[in-house]
Short mmCIF file of C-alpha atoms in Angstrom, two decimals:
data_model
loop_
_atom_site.label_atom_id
_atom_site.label_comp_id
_atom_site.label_asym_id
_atom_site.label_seq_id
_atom_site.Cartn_x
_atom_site.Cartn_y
_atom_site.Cartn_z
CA UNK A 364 -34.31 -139.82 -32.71
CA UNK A 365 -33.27 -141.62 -29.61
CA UNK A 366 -35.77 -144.24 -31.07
CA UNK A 367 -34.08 -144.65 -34.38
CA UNK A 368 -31.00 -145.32 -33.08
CA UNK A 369 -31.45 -148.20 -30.30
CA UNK A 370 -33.36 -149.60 -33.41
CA UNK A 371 -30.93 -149.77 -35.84
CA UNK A 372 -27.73 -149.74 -33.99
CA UNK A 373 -28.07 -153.29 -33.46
CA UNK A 374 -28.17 -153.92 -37.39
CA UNK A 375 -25.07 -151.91 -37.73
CA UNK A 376 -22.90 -153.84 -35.33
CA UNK A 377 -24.23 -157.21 -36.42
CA UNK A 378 -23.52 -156.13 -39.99
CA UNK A 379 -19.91 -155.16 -38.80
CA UNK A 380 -18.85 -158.58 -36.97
CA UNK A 381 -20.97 -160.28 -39.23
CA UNK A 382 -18.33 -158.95 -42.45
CA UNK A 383 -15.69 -159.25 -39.96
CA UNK A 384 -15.99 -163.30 -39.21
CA UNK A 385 -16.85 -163.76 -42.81
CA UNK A 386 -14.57 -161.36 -44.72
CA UNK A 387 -12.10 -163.75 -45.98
CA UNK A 388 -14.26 -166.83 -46.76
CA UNK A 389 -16.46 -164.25 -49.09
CA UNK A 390 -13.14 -163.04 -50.47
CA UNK A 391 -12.08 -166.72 -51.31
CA UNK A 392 -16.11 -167.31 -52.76
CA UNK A 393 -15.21 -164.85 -55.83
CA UNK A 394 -15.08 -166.25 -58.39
CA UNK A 395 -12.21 -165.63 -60.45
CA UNK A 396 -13.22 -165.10 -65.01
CA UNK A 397 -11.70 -168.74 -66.28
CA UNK A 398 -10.01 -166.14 -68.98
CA UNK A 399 -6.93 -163.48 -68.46
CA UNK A 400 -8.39 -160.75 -70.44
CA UNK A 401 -8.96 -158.99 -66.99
CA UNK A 402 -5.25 -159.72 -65.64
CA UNK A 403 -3.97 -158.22 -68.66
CA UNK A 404 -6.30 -155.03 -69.03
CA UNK A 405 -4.98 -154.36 -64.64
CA UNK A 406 -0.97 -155.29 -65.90
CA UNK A 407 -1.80 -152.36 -68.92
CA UNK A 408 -3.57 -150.02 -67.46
CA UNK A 409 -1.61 -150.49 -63.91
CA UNK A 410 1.96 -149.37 -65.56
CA UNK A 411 1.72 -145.99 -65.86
CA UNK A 412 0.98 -146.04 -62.15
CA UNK A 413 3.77 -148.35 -60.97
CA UNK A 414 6.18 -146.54 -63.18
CA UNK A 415 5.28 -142.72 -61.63
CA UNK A 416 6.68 -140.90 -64.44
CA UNK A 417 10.45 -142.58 -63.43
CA UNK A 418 11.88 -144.02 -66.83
CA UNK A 419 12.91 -147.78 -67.44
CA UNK A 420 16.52 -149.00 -66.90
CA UNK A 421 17.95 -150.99 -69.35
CA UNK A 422 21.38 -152.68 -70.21
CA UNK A 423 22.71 -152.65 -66.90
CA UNK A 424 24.42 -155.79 -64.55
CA UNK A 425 21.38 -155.69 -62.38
CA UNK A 426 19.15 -156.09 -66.11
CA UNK A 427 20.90 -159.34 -66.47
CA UNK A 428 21.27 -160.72 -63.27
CA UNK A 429 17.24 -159.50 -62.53
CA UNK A 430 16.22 -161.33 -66.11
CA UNK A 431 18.11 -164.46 -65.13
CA UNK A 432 16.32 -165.25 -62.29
CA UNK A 433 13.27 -164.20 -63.18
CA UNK A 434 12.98 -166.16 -65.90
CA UNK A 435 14.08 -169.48 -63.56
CA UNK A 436 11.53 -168.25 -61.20
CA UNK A 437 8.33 -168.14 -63.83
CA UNK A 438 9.19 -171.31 -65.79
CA UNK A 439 7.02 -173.77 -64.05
CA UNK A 440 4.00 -171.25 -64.86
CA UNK A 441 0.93 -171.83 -67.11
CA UNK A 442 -0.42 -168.19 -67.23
CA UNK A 443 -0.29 -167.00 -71.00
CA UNK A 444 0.65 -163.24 -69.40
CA UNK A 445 3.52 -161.57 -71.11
CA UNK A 446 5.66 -162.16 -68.26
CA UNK A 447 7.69 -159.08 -67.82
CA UNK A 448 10.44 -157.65 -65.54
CA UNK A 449 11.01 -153.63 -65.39
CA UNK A 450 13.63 -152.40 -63.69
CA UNK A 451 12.58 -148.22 -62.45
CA UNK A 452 14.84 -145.55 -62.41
CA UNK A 453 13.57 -144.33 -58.90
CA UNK A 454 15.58 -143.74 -55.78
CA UNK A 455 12.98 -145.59 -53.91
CA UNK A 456 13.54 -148.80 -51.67
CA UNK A 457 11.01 -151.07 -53.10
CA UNK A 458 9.47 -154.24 -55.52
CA UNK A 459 5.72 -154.20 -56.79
CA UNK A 460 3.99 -156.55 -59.01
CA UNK A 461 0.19 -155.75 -60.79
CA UNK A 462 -1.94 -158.34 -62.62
CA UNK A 463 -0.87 -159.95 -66.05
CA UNK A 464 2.74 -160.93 -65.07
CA UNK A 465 4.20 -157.17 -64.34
CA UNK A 466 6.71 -157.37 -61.65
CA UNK A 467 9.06 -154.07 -61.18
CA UNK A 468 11.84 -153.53 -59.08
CA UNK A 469 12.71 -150.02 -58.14
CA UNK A 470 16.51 -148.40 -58.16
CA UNK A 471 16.43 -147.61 -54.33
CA UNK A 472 16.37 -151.46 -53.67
CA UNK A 473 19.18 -152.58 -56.33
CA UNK A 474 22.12 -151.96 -54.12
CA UNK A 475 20.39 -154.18 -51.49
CA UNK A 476 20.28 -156.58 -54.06
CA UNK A 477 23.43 -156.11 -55.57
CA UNK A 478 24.57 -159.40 -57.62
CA UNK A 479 22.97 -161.62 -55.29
CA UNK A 480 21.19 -164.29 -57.03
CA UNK A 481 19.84 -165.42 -53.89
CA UNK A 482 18.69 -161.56 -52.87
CA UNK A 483 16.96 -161.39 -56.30
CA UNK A 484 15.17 -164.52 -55.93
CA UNK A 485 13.62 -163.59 -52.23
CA UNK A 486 12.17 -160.46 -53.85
CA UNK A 487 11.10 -161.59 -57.25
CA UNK A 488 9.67 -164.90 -55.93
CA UNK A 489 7.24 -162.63 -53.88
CA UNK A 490 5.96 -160.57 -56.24
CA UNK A 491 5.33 -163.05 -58.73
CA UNK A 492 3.70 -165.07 -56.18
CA UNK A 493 1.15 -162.43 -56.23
CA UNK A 494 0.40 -162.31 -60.08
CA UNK A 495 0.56 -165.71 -60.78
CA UNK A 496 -2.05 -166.05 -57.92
CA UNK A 497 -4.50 -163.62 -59.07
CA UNK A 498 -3.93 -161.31 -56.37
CA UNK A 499 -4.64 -158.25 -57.95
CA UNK A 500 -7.51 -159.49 -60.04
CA UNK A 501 -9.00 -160.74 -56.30
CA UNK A 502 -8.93 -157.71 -54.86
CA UNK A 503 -10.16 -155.57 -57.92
CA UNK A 504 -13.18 -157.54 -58.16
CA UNK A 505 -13.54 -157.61 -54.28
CA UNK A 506 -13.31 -154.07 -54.85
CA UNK A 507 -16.32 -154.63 -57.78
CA UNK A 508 -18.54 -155.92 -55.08
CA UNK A 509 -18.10 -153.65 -52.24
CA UNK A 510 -19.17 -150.40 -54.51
CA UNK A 511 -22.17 -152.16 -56.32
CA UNK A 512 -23.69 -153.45 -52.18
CA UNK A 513 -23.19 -149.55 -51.21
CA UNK A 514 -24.95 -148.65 -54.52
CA UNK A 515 -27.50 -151.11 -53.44
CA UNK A 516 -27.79 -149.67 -49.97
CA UNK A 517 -28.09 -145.83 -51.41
CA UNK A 518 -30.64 -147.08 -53.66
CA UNK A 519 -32.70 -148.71 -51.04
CA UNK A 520 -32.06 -145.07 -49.04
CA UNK A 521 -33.30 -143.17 -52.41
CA UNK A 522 -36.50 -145.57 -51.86
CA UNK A 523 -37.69 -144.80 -48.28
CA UNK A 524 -36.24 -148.05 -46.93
CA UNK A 525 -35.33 -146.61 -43.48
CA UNK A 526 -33.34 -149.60 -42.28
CA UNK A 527 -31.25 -149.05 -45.38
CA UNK A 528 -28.93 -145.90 -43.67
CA UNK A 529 -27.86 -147.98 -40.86
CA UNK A 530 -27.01 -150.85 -43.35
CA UNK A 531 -24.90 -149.24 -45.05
CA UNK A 532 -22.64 -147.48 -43.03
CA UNK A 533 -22.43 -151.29 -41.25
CA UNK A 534 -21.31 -152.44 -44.34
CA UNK A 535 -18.72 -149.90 -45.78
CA UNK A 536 -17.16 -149.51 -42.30
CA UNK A 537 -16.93 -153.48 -42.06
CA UNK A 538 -16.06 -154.23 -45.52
CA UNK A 539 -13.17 -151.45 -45.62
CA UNK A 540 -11.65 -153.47 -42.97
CA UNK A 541 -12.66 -156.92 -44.62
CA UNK A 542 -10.63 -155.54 -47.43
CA UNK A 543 -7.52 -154.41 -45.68
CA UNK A 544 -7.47 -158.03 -43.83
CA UNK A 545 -7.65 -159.57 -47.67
CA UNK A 546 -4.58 -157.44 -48.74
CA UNK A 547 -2.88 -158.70 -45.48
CA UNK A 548 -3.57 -162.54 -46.50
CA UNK A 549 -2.46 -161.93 -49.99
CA UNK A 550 0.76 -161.09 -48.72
CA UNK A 551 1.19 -163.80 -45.95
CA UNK A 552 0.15 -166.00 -49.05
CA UNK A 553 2.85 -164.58 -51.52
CA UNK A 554 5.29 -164.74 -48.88
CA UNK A 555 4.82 -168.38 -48.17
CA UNK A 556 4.03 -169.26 -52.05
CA UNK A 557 7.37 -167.13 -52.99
CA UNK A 558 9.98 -168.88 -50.40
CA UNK A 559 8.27 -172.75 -52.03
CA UNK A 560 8.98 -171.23 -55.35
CA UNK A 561 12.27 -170.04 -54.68
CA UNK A 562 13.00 -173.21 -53.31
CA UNK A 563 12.37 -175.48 -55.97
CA UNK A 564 14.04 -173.35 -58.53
CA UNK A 565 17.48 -173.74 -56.43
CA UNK A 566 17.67 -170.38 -54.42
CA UNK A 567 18.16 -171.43 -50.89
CA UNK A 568 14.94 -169.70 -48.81
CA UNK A 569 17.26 -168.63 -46.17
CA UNK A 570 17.46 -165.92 -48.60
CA UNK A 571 13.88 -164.52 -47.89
CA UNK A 572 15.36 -163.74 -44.25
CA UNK A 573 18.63 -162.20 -45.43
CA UNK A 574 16.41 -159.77 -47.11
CA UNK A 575 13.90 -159.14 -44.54
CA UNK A 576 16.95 -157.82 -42.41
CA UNK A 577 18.70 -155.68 -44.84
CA UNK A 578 15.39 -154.04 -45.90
CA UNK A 579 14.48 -153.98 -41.95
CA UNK A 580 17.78 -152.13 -41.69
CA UNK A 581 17.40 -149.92 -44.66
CA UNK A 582 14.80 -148.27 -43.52
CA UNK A 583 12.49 -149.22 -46.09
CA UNK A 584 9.62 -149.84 -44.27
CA UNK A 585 9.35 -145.87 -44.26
CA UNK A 586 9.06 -146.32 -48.26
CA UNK A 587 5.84 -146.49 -49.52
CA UNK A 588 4.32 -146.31 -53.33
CA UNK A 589 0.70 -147.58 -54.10
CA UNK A 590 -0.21 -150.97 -52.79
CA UNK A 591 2.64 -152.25 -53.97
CA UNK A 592 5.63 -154.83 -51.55
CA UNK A 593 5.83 -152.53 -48.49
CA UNK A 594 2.70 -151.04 -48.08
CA UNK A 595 -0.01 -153.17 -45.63
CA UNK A 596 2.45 -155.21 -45.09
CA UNK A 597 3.17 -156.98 -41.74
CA UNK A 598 6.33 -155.95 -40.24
CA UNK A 599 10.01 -157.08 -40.72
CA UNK A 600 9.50 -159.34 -37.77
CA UNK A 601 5.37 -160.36 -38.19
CA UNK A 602 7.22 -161.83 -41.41
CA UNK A 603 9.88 -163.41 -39.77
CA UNK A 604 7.77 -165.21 -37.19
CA UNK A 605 5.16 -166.31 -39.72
CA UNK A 606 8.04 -167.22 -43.00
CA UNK A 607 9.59 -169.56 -40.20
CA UNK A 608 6.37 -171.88 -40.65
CA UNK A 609 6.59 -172.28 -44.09
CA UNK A 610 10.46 -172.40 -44.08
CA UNK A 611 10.84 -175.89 -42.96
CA UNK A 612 8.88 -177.50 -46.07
CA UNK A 613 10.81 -174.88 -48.30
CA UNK A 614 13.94 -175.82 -46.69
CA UNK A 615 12.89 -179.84 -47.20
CA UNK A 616 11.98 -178.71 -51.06
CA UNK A 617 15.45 -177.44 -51.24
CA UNK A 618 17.50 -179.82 -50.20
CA UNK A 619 15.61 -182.60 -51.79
CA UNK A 620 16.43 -180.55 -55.39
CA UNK A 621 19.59 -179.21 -54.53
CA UNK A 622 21.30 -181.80 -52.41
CA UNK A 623 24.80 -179.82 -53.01
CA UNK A 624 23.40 -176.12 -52.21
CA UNK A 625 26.90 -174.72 -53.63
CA UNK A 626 25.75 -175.85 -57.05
CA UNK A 627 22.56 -174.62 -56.99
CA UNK A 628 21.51 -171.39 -59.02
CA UNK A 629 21.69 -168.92 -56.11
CA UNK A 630 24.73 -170.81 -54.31
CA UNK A 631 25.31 -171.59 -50.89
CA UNK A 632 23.18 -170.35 -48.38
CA UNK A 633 23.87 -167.08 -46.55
CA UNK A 634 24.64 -166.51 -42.78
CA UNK A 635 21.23 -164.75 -41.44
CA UNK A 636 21.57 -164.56 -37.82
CA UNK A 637 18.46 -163.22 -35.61
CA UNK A 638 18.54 -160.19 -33.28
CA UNK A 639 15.98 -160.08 -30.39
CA UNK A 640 15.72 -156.94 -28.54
CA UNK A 641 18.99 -156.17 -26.27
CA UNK A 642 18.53 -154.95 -22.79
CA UNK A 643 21.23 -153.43 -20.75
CA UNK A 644 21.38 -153.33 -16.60
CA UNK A 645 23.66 -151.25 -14.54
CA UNK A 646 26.43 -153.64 -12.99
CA UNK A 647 27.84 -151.51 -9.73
CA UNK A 648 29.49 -154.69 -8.39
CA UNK A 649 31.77 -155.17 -11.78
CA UNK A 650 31.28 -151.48 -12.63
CA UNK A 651 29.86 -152.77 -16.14
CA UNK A 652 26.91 -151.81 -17.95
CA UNK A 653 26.02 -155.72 -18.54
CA UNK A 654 24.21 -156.13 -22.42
CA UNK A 655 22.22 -159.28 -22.98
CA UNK A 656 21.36 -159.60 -26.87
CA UNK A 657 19.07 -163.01 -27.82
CA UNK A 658 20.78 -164.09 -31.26
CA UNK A 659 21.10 -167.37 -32.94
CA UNK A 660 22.19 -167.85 -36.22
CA UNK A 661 21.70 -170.23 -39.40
CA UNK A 662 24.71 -171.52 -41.67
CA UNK A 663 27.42 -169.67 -39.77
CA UNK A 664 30.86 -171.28 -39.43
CA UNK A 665 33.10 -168.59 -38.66
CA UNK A 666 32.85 -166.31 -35.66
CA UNK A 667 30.20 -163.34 -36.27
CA UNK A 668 31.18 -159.96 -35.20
CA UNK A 669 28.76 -158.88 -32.58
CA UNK A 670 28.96 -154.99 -32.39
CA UNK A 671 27.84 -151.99 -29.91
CA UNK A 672 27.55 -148.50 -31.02
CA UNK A 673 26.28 -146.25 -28.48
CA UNK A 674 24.46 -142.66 -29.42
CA UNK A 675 23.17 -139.35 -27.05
CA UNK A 676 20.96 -136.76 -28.34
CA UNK A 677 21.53 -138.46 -31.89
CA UNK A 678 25.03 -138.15 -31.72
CA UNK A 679 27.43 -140.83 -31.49
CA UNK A 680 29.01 -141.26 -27.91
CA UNK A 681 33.02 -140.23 -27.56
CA UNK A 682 34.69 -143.26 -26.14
CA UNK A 683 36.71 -142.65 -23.05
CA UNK A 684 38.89 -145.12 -23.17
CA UNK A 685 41.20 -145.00 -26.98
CA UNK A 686 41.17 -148.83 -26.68
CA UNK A 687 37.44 -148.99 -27.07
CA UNK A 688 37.39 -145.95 -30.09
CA UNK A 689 36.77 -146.20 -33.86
CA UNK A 690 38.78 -144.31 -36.10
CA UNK A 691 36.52 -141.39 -35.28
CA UNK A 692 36.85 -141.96 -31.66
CA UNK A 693 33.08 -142.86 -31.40
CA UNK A 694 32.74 -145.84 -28.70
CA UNK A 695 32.10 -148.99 -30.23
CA UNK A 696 32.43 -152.37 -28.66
CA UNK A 697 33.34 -155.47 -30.64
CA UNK A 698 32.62 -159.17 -29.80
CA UNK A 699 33.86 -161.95 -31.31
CA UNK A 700 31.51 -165.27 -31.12
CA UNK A 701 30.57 -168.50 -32.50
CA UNK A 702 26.57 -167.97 -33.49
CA UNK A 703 24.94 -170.80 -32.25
CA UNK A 704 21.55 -172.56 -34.32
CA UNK A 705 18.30 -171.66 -32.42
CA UNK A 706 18.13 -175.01 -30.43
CA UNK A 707 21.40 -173.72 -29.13
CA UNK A 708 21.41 -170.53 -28.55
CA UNK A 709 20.83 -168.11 -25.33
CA UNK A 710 21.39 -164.69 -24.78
CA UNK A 711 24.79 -163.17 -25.51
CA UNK A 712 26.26 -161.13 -22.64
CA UNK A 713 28.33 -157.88 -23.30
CA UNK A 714 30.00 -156.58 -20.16
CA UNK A 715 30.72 -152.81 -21.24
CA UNK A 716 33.37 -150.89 -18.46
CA UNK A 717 31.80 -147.51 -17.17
CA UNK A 718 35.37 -146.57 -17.63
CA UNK A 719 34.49 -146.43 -21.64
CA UNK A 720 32.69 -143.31 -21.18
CA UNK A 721 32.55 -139.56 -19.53
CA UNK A 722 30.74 -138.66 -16.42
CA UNK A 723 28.28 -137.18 -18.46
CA UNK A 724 27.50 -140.04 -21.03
CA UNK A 725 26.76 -142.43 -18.32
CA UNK A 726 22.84 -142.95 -19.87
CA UNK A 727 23.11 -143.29 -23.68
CA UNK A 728 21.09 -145.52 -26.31
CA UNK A 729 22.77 -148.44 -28.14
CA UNK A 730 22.00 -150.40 -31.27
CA UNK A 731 23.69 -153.92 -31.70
CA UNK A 732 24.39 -155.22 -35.03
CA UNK A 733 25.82 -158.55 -36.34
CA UNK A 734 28.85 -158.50 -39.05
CA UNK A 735 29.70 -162.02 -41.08
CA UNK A 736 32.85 -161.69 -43.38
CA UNK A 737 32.66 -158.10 -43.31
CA UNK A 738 29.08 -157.27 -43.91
CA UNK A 739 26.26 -155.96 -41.60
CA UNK A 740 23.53 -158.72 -41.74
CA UNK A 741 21.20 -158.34 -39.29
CA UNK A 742 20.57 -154.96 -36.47
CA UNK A 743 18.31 -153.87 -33.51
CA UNK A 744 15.89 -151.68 -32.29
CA UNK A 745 17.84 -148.75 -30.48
CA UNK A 746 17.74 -149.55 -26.26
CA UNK A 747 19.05 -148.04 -22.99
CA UNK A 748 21.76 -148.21 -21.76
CA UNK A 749 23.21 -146.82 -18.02
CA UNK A 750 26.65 -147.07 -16.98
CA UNK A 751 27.46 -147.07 -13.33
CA UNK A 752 29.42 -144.25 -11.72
CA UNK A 753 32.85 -145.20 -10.82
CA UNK A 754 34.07 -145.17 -7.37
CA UNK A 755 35.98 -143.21 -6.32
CA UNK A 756 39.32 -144.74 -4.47
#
């Protein structure tokens, strides 16, 4: 037994990196049918799915505004797919595309969306990204492959072939990941192929950020359906750090189109400003609890609201001092300040008195958001916070 193992094990591994080096160029060496009769047989067959028994909306504001730009968005394409947009009845925070031109948008997401043009663009652009590239057919036929090698293998087993056991648990374990990796790709891709689409079609691609934040702070990466916009997806900020290398030639694309951005199809461009993680140290000289929050921000010309809300054991923290209260009397701390561009910007430092809280709320958690013309835009990660005891006189 011992024997067997040290014998085979070797084949096994070498099967494993070997899929693991190699798993995208063999995804990108299918070869795709030169018809559509597959893409349309996934978009038919892959509806009943993406629906999940939730009806269709129709006739509604977000129809129309949904229809116009999607229709702006898939002009340019030469796929004969019956290019469709479905809006779900569903309380779930979320966008999906299949094969064959099928893009959906569920309910859960439209007030995220609301009659923003721009919003609309950054999620449609995405998902159609992904049809009109083939994803889906890609990975089904990737799929295809995969199950007839482990038929292969267990056919090989069936015929004595000793080696063949080994082989293919090598193979399924390395090709399940090869596979996840593809999905991965396919949405770096769409995300890069959607913000250039966007683009030329007049929707500024500082849009694609606006709605990685208010998704980020929605909570929606806890929403998952299928394999559809949230699922194996790189997080809010994986996408921020990798959209930011695309978003230059989007933003050149844009500009060179749409050299008055007001008069574009999605408008001017929204403020999106960018939140780094906050960290908060006890000041006992100044009897402050000192918060430094990394922000810059892009196409901001008034002063952003910078706010602190401070929790304990999920609760929201009582302020001590009325000046620093909400209508509720929860603490919350308010800072006016001109968002600086990237090239510009440093940390932002919040000095919060100890004074603003109890004796017994001097360690608490805080969130910082930022507010432009009266809307949250852009939040953080909760952090610690310790206020200093106050000496006594």
């Amino acid at each position: 037994m011992r024997r067997a193992v040290s014998s085979w094990a070797p084949i096994f591994f070498s099967l494993v990196l070997c899929c693991l080096i190699s798993g995208s160029a063999l995804a990108q060496d299918l070869q795709l049918p030169s018809d559509y009769a597959l893409d349309m047989q996934l978009g038919l067959t892959g509806r009943s799915r993406a629906m999940n028994g939730s009806s269709e909306l129709t006739g509604t504001q977000s129809n129309q505004i949904g229809d116009e730009v999607f229709h702006r968005l898939i002009s340019g394409f030469s796929q004969p797919y019956p290019w469709k947009l479905t809006l779900v009845n569903s309380a779930v925070v979320n966008a999906g595309s299949t094969a064959g031109g099928q893009v959906y948008v569920y309910g859960g997401i439209l007030p995220i969306l609301g009659q923003s043009k721009g919003l609309w663009a950054a999620a449609l652009s995405h998902e159609t990204a992904h049809t009109e590239r083939r994803h889906q057919v890609t990975m089904v036929l990737r799929e295809l492959y995969n199950q007839r090698m482990i038929e292969y293998y267990r056919a090989r087993i069936a015929a004595g072939d000793k080696s063949a056991g080994w082989a293919l648990i090598g193979f399924s374990t390395a090709a399940a990941i090869a596979l996840k990796k593809l999905g991965r790709d396919q949405e770096h891709d769409a995300d890069q192929q959607g913000m250039l689409l966007m683009a030329r079609e007049g929707y500024h691609p500082d849009y694609v950020f606006a709605l990685h934040h208010l998704l980020a702070m929605s909570g929606s990466e806890r929403s998952r359906i299928g394999t559809f916009f949230f699922s194996d997806h790189p997080r809010w900020e994986t996408r921020d750090q990798r959209s930011d290398k695309v978003y230059s030639d989007a933003l050149a694309e844009f500009n060179r189109a749409w050299p008055d951005a007001a008069s574009s199809p999605g408008g001017p461009p929204p403020v999106v400003a960018f939140l780094g993680q906050p960290t908060s140290k006890e000041n006992k000289d100044n009897a402050t609890a000192d918060v430094s929050v990394p922000l810059y921000c892009r196409n901001s010309e008034a002063p952003i609201d910078l706010v602190l809300t401070f929790q304990k054991d999920k609760r929201p923290v009582m302020a001590a001092d009325p000046e620093l209260a909400d209508k509720a009397g929860s603490l919350v701390i308010h800072d006016k300040l001109k968002c600086s561009e990237k090239n510009e910007a440093g940390a932002t430092m919040v000095r919060v008195p100890a004074t603003a809280v109890s004796e017994h709320d001097r360690s608490t958690t805080a969130a910082a958001y930022v507010v432009s013309d009266g809307q949250v835009i852009a939040g953080s990660k909760m952090f610690d916070v310790h206020f200093p005891k106050i000496k006594k006189r």
